[in-house]
Short mmCIF file of C-alpha atoms and ligand atoms in Angstrom, two decimals:
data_model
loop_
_atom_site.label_atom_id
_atom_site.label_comp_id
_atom_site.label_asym_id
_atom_site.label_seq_id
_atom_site.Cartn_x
_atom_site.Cartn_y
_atom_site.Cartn_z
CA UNK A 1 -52.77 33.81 4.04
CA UNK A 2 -50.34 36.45 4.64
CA UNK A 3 -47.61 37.06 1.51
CA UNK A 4 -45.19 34.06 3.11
CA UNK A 5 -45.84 30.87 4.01
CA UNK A 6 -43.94 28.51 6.13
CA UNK A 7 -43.63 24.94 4.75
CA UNK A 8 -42.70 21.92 7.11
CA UNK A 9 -41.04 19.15 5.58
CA UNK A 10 -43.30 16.11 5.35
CA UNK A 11 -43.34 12.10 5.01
CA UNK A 12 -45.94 11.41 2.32
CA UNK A 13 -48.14 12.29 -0.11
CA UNK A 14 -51.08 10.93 -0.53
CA UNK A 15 -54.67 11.77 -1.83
CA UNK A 16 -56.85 12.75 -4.91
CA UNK A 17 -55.77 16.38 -6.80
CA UNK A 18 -58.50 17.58 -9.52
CA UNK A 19 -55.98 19.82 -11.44
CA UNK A 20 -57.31 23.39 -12.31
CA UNK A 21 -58.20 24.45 -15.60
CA UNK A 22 -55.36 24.93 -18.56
CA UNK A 23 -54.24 28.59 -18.38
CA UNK A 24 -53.53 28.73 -22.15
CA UNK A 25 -56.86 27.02 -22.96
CA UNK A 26 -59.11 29.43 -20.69
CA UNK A 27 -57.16 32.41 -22.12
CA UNK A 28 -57.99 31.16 -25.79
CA UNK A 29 -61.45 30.21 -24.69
CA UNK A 30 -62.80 33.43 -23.48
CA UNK A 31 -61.28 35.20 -26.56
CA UNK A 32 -62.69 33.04 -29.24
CA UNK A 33 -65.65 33.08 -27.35
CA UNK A 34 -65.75 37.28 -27.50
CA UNK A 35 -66.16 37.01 -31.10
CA UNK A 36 -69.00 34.32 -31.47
CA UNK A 37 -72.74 35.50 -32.78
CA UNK A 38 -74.17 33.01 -29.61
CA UNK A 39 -73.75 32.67 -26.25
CA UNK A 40 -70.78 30.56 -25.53
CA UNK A 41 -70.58 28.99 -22.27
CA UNK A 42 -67.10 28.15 -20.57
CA UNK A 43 -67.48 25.46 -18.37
CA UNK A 44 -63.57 24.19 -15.63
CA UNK A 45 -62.71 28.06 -16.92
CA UNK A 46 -59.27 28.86 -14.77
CA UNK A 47 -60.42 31.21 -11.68
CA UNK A 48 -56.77 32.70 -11.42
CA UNK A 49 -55.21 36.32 -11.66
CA UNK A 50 -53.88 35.74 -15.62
CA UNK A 51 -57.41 34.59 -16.72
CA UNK A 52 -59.27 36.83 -15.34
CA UNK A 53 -56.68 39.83 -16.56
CA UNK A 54 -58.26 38.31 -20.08
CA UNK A 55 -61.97 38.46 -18.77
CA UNK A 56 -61.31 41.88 -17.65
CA UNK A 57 -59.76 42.69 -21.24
CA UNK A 58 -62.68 41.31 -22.86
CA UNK A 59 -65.50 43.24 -20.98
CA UNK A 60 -63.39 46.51 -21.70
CA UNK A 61 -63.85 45.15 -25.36
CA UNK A 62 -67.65 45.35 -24.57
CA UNK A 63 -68.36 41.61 -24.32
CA UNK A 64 -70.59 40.71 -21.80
CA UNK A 65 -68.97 38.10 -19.24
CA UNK A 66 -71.14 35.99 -16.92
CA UNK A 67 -70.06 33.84 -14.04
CA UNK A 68 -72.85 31.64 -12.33
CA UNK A 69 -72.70 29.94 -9.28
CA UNK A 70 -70.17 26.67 -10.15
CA UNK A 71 -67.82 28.88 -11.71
CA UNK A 72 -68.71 28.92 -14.77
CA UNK A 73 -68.48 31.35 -17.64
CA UNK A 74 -71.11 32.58 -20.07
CA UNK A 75 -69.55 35.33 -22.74
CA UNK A 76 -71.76 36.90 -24.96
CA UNK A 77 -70.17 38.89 -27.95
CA UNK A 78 -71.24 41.01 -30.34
CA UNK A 79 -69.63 38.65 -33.82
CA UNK A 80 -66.93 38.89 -35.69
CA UNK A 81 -66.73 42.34 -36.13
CA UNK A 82 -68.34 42.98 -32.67
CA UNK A 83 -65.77 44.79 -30.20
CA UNK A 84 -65.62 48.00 -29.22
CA UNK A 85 -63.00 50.81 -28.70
CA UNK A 86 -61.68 50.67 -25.06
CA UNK A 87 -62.89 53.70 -23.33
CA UNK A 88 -59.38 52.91 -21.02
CA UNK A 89 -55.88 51.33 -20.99
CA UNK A 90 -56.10 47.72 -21.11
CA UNK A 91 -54.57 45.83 -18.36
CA UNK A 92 -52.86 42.31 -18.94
CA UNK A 93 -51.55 42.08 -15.23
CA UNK A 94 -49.29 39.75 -15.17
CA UNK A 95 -49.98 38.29 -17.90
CA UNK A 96 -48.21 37.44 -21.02
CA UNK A 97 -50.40 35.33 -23.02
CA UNK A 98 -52.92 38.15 -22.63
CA UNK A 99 -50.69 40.50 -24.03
CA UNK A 100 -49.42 39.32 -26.69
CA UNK A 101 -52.47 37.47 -28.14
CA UNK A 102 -54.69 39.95 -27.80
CA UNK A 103 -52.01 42.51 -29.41
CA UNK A 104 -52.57 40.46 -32.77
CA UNK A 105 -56.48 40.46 -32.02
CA UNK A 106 -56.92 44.47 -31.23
CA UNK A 107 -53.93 45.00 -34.04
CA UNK A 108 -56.33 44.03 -36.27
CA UNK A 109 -59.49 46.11 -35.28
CA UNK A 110 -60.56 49.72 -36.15
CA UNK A 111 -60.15 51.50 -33.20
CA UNK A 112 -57.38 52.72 -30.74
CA UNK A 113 -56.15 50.90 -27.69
CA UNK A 114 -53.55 51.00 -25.18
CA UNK A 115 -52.23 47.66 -23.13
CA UNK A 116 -50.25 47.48 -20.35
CA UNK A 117 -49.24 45.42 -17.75
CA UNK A 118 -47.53 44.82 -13.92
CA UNK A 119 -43.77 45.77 -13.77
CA UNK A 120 -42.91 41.90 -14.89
CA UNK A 121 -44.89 42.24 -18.02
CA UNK A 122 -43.28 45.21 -18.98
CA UNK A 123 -40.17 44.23 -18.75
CA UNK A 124 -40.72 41.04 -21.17
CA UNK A 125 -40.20 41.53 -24.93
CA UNK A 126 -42.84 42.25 -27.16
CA UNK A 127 -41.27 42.97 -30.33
CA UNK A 128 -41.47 39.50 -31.08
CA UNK A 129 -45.18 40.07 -31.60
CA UNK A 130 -45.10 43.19 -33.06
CA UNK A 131 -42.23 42.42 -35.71
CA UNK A 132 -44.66 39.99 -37.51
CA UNK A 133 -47.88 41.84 -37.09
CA UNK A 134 -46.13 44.97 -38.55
CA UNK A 135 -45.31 43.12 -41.71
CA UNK A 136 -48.96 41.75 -41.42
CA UNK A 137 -49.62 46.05 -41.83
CA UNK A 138 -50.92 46.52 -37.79
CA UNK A 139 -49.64 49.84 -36.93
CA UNK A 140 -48.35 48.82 -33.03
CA UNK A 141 -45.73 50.99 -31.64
CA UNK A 142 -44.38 50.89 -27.48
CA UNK A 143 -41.89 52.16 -25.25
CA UNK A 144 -37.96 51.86 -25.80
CA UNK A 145 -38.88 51.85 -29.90
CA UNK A 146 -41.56 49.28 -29.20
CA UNK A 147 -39.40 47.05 -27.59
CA UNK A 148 -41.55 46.77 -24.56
CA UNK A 149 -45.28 47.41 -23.23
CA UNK A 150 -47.66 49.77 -22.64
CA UNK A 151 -48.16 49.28 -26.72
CA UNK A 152 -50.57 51.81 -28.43
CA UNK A 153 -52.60 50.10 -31.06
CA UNK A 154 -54.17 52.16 -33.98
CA UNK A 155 -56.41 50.79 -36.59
CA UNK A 156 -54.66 49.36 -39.88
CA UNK A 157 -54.93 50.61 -43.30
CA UNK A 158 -55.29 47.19 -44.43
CA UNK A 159 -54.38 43.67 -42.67
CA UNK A 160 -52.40 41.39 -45.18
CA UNK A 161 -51.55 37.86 -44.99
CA UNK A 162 -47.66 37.03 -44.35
CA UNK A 163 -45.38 33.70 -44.37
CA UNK A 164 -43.07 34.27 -41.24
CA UNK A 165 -40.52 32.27 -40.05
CA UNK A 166 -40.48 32.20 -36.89
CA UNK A 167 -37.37 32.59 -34.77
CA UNK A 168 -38.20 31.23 -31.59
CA UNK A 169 -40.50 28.38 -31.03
CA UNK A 170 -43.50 30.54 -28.97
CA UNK A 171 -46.75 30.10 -28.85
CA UNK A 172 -47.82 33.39 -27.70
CA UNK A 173 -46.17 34.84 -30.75
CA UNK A 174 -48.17 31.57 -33.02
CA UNK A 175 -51.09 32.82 -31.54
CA UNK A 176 -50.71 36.61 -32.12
CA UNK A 177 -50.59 35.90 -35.49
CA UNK A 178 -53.68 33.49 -36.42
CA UNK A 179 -55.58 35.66 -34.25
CA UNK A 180 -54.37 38.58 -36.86
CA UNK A 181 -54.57 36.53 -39.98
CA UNK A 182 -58.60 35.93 -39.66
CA UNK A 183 -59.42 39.43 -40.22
CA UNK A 184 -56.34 39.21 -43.27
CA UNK A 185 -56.73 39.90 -46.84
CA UNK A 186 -55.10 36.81 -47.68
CA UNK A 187 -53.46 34.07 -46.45
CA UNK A 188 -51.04 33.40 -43.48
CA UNK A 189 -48.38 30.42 -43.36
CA UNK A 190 -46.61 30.13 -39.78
CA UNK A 191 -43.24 28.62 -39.75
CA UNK A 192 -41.77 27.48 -36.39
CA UNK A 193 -38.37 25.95 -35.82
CA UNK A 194 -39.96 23.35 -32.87
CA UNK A 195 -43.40 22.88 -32.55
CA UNK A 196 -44.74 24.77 -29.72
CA UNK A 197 -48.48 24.11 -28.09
CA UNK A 198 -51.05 23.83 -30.94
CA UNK A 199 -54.58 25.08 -28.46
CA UNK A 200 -55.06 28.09 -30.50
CA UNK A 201 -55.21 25.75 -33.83
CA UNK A 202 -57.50 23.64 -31.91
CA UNK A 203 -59.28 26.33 -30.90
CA UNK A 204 -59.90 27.41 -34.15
CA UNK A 205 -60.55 24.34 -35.57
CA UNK A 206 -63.80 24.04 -32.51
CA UNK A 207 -64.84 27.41 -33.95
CA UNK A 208 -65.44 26.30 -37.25
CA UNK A 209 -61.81 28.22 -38.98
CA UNK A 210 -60.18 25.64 -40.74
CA UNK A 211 -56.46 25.49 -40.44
CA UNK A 212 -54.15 23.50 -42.63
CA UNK A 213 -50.65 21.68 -41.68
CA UNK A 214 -47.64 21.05 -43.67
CA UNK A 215 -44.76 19.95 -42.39
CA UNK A 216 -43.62 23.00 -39.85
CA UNK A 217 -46.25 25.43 -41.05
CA UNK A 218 -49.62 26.12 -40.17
CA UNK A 219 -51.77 27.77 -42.97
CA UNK A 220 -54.47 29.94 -42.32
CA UNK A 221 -57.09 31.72 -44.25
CA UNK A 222 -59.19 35.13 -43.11
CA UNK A 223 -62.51 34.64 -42.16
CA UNK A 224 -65.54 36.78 -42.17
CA UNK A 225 -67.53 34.70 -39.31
CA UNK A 226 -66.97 32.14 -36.87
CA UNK A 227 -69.18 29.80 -36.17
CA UNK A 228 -69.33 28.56 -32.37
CA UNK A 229 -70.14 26.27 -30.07
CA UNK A 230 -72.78 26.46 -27.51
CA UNK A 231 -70.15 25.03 -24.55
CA UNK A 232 -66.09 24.50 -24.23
CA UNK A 233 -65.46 22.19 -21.13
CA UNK A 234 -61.47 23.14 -20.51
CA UNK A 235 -59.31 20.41 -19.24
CA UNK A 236 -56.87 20.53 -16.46
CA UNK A 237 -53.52 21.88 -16.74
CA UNK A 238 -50.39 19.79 -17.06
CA UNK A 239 -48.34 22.42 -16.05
CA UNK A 240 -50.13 22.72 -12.66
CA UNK A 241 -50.20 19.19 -12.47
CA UNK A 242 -46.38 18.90 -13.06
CA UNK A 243 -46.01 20.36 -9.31
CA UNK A 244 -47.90 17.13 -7.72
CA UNK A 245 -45.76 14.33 -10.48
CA UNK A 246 -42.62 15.54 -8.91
CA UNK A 247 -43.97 15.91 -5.77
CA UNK A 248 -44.98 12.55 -5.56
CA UNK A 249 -42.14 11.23 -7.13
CA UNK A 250 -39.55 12.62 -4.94
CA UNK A 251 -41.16 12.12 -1.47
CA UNK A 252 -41.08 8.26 -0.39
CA UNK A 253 -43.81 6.29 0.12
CA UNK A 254 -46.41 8.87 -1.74
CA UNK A 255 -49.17 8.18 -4.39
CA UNK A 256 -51.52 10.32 -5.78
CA UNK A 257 -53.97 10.28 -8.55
CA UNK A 258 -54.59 13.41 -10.73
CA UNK A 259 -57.66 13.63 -12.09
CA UNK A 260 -58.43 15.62 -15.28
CA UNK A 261 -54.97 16.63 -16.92
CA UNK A 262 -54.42 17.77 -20.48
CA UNK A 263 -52.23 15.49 -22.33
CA UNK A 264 -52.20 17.33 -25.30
CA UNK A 265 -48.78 15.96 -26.84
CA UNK A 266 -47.64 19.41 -27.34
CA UNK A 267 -47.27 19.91 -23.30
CA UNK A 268 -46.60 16.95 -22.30
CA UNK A 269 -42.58 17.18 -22.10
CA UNK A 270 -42.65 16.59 -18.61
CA UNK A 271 -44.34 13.40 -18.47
CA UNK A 272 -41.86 12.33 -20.99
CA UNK A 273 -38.93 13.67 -19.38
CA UNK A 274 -39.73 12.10 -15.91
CA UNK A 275 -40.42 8.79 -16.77
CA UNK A 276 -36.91 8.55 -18.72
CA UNK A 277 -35.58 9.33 -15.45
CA UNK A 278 -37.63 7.03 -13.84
CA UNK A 279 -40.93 7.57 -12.11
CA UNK A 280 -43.35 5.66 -11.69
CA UNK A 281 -46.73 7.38 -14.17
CA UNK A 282 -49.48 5.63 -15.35
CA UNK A 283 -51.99 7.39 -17.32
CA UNK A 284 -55.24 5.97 -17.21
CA UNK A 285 -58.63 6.92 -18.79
CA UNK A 286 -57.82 8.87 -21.66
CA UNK A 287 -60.72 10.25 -23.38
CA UNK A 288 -61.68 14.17 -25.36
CA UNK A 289 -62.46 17.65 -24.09
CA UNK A 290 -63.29 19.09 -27.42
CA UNK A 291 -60.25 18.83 -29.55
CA UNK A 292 -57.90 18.11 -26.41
CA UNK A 293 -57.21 14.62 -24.96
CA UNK A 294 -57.25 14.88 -21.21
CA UNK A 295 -56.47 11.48 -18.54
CA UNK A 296 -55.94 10.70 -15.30
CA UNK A 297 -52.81 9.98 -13.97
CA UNK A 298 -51.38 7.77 -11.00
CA UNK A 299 -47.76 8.97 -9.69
CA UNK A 300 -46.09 6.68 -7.05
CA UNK A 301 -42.78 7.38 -5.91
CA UNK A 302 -39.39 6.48 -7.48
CA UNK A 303 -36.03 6.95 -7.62
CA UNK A 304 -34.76 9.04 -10.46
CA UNK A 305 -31.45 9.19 -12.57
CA UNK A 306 -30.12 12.26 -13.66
CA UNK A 307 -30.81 12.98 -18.08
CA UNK A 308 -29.96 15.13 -20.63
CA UNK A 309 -32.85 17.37 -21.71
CA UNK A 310 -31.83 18.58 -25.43
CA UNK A 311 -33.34 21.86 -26.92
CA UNK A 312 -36.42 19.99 -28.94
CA UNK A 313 -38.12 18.70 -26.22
CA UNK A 314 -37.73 21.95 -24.40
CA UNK A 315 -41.19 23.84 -26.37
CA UNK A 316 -42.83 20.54 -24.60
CA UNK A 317 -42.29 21.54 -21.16
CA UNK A 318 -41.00 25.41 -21.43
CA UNK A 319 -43.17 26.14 -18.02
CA UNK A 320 -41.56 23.03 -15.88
CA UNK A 321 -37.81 23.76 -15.60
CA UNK A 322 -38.07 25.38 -12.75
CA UNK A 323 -39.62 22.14 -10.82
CA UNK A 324 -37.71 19.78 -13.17
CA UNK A 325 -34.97 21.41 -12.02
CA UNK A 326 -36.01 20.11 -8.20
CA UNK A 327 -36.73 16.96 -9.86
CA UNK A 328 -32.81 17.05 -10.94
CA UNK A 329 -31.68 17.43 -7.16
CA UNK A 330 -33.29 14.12 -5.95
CA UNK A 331 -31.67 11.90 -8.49
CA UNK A 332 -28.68 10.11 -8.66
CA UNK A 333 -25.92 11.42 -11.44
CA UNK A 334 -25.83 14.47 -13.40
CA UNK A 335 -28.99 16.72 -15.40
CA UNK A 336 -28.14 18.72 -17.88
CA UNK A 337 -30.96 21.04 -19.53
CA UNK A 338 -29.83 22.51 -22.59
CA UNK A 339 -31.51 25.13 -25.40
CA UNK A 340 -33.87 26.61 -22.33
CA UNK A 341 -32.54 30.39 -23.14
CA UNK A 342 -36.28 31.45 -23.07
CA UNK A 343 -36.69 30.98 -19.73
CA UNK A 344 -34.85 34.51 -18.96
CA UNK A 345 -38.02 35.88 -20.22
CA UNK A 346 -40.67 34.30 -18.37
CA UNK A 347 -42.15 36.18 -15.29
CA UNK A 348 -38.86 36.16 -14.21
CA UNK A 349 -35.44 34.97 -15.40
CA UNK A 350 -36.17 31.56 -14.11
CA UNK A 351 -32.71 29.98 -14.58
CA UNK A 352 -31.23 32.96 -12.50
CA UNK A 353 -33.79 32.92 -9.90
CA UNK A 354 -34.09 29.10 -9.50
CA UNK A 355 -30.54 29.07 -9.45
CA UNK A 356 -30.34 31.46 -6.73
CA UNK A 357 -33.05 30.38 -4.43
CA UNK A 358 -32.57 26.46 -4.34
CA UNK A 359 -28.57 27.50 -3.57
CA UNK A 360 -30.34 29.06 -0.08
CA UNK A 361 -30.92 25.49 0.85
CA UNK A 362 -27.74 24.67 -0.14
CA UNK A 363 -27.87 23.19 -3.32
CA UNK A 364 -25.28 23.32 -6.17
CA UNK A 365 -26.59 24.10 -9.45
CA UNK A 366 -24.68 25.03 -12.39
CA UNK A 367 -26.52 28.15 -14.07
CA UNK A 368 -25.37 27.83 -17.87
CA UNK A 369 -26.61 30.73 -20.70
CA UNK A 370 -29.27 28.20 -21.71
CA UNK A 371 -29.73 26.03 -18.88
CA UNK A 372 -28.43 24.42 -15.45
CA UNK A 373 -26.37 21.49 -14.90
CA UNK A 374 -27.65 19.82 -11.72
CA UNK A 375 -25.40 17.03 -9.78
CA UNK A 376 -27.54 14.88 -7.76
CA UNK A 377 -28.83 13.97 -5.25
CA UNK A 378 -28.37 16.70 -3.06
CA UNK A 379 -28.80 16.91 0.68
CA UNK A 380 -31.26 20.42 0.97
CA UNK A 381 -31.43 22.51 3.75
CA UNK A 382 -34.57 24.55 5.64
CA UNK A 383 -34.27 28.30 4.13
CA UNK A 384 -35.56 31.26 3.95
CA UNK A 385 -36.49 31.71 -0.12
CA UNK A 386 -38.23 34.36 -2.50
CA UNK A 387 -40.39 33.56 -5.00
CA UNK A 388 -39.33 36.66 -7.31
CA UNK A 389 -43.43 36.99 -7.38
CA UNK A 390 -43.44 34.40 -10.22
CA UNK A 391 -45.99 31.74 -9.51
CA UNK A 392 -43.92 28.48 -11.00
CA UNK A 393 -40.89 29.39 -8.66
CA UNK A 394 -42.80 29.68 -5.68
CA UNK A 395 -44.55 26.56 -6.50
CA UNK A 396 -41.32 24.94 -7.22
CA UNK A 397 -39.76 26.00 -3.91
CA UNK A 398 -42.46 24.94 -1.76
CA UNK A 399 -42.20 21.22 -3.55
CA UNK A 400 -38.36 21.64 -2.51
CA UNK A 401 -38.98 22.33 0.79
CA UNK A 402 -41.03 19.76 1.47
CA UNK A 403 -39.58 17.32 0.59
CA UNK A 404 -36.95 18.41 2.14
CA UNK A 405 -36.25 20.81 5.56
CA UNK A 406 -38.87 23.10 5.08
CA UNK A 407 -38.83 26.50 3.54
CA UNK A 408 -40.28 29.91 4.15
CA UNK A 409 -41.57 31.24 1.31
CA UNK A 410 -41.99 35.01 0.68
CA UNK A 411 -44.11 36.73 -1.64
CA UNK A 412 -46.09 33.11 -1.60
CA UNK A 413 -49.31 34.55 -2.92
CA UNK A 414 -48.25 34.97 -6.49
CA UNK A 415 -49.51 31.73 -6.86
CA UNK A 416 -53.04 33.17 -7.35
CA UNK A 417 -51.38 33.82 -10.51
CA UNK A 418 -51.90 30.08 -12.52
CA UNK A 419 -53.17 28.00 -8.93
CA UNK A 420 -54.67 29.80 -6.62
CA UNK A 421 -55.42 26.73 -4.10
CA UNK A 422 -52.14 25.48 -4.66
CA UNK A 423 -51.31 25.40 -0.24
CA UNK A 424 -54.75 24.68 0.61
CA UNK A 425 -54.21 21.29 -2.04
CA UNK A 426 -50.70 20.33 -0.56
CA UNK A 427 -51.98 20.82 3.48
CA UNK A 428 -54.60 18.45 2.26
CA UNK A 429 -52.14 15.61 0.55
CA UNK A 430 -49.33 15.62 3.32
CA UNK A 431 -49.71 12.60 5.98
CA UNK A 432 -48.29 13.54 8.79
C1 LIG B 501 -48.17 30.14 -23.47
C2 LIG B 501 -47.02 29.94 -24.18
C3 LIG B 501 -45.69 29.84 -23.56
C4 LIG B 501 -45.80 29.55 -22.07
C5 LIG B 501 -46.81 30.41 -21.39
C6 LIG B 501 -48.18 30.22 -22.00
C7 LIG B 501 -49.44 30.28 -24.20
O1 LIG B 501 -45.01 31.07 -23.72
O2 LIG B 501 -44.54 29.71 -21.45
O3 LIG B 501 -46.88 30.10 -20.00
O4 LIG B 501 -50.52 30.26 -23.56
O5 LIG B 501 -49.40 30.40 -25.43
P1 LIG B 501 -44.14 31.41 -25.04
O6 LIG B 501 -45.06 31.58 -26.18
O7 LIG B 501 -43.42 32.68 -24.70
O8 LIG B 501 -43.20 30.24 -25.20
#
């Protein structure tokens, strides 16, 4: 596959889709993992550019990573205490969760590191994560006064236990911090204004570190040890499998069944969100991956009416407003999406760049400071589009054009990013 694609438009959908592993989960997997005194095996790990920027991390760390022939993942650490100084920069690609988690991890250790990143991960903020872990006493600094990445990490005098308040919902900044508060002093308490996904507290809580819940916060004591277990089994991502719900929804005569998908009720916004609008989602077979409830779901096609989507649900389904947002096109009457201001952070600034590339097939969308107002439905056109190398937007193009007149997609392989067979799955569902 060259770096475009050329999409027909097509009839149907129809066809079985085991959905990849969860990005966040195989992130927080392999780093737990890194610090266990055993063998931990990682079995429906992610094989995709972010999570393997965290494998590569990891090995720098000096943890031995393993991959056998089904995929996969044995990592052997050293414990607790058990990783070693870099001998180079760390790079998180593209990568945010890597970043930023692994800032609070490496924060806390007593060595030197650098991290860096591609020219989209360096352009997203990090003082978000470093405002917290510098009251927590990690000495991080970076460049434009530690605004941005490469950071330079140098061991702490002491690590102390904070209560933050946290200013926007995020669970990469969440994260940063537990990951920071085991090797604390004392204890942590995490405020957050919406509550964003919880798989680092379930994490922990697989690894034997207890975390407690009051209201809004999350309390957290250091550890010394973790204990862990001999296999994590990650389930499928909902945010991958948000592609094929629309999908199906919005091209006639389509069903599908999606095997595997994280429901976890932190993510699942967009399940929420589509059925008020309409579609037609059954979720069958719900049952436990570890500490995460997974299903499978049957999507049939459906006419949708336009919604409101208010600012609390939006920590639900942060990652799908760029293909709710082609969702919003196909129904009748008028979407609003409201409080979504962190999407101009993402990979890219996805309200911009959505904006901009569905208005090449000729659709009107209203780009607001925290959102889009969408008046549908919309008659699309075939176009030539970009995918500002930010895997959800080319994903959510090629579901546009599709269902639509086509599209040519450039810079198409950025999808290797969160779904690497992403256009080898849709050739295989389209009937005609
Ligand atoms: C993620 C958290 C979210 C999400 C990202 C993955 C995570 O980011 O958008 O794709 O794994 O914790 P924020 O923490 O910036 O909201």
């Amino acid at each position: 596959m060259g770096n475009y694609i050329s999409l027909k438009p097509t009839t149907k959908l129809s066809g079985i889709v085991n959905i990849p592993g969860d990005k966040s989960i195989s992130h927080r997997s392999i780093m737990l993992a890194s610090l266990a005194d055993i063998p931990v095996t990682v079995t429906n790990f992610l094989h995709a550019a972010d999570c393997w920027s965290t494998v590569n991390c990891m090995r720098a760390l000096g943890v031995t990573i393993d991959q056998n022939k089904e995929g996969d993942l044995t990592v052997t650490g050293n414990g607790f205490y058990g990783l070693n100084e870099p001998c180079d920069v760390l790079d998180a690609g593209n990568s945010g969760t890597t970043m930023r988690l692994l800032t609070g991890l490496l924060g806390a250790q007593p060595f030197f590191c650098i991290m860096t990143g591609d020219a989209s991960l360096k352009k997203r903020p990090m003082g978000r994560v470093i405002a917290p872990l510098t009251k927590m006493g990690l000495n991080i600094i970076g460049r434009e006064q530690s605004r941005y990445a490469p950071l330079a990490l140098t061991e702490a005098e002491q690590v102390t236990g904070i209560e933050y308040d946290m200013p926007v919902a995020s669970a990469q900044v969440k994260s940063a911090i537990l990951l920071a508060a085991l090797y604390a002093n004392s204890p942590t308490v995490i405020t957050e204004p919406m509550p964003s996904r919880d798989h680092t507290e379930r994490m922990f809580e697989t690894f034997g570190i207890p975390i407690k819940r009051s209201g809004k916060s999350i309390i957290i004591d250091p550890v010394g040890q973790i204990w862990a277990p001999e296999r994590i089994n990650v389930p499928g991502d909902i945010s991958s499998a948000a592609f094929w719900l629309v999908a199906a929804t919005i091209i006639p005569n389509s069903q599908l069944l999606l095997v595997n998908v994280g429901i976890n009720p932190t993510r699942t916004g967009i399940i929420d969100i589509l059925k008020l609008m309409g579609a037609d989602i059954t979720i069958t077979n719900e049952r436990w991956s570890g500490r995460e409830p997974v299903a499978d779901i049957i999507v049939r096609s459906a006419n949708l009416t336009g919604i409101t989507i208010e600012p609390e649900i939006i920590p639900r389904l942060v990652d799908e407003i760029p293909i709710l947002a082609v969702a919003a096109l196909f129904a009748e009457g008028q979407t609003v999406i409201k409080g979504a201001e962190e999407l101009r952070v993402k990979e890219t600034d996805r309200l911009k760049a959505i904006t901009l590339e569905l208005n090449k097939m000729e659709a009107h969308l209203v780009e607001t400071t925290d959102g889009l107002i969408i008046n549908g439905p919309q008659k699309l056109s075939f176009a030539k589009c970009i995918s500002h190398h930010d895997h959800r937007m080319a994903m959510s193009l090629a579901i546009a054009g599709i269902a639509a007149q086509g599209v040519e997609l450039v810079e198409s392989d950025c999808v290797k990013i969160s779904y690497p067979d992403f256009f080898t799955v849709l050739e295989k569902l389209k009937q005609d």
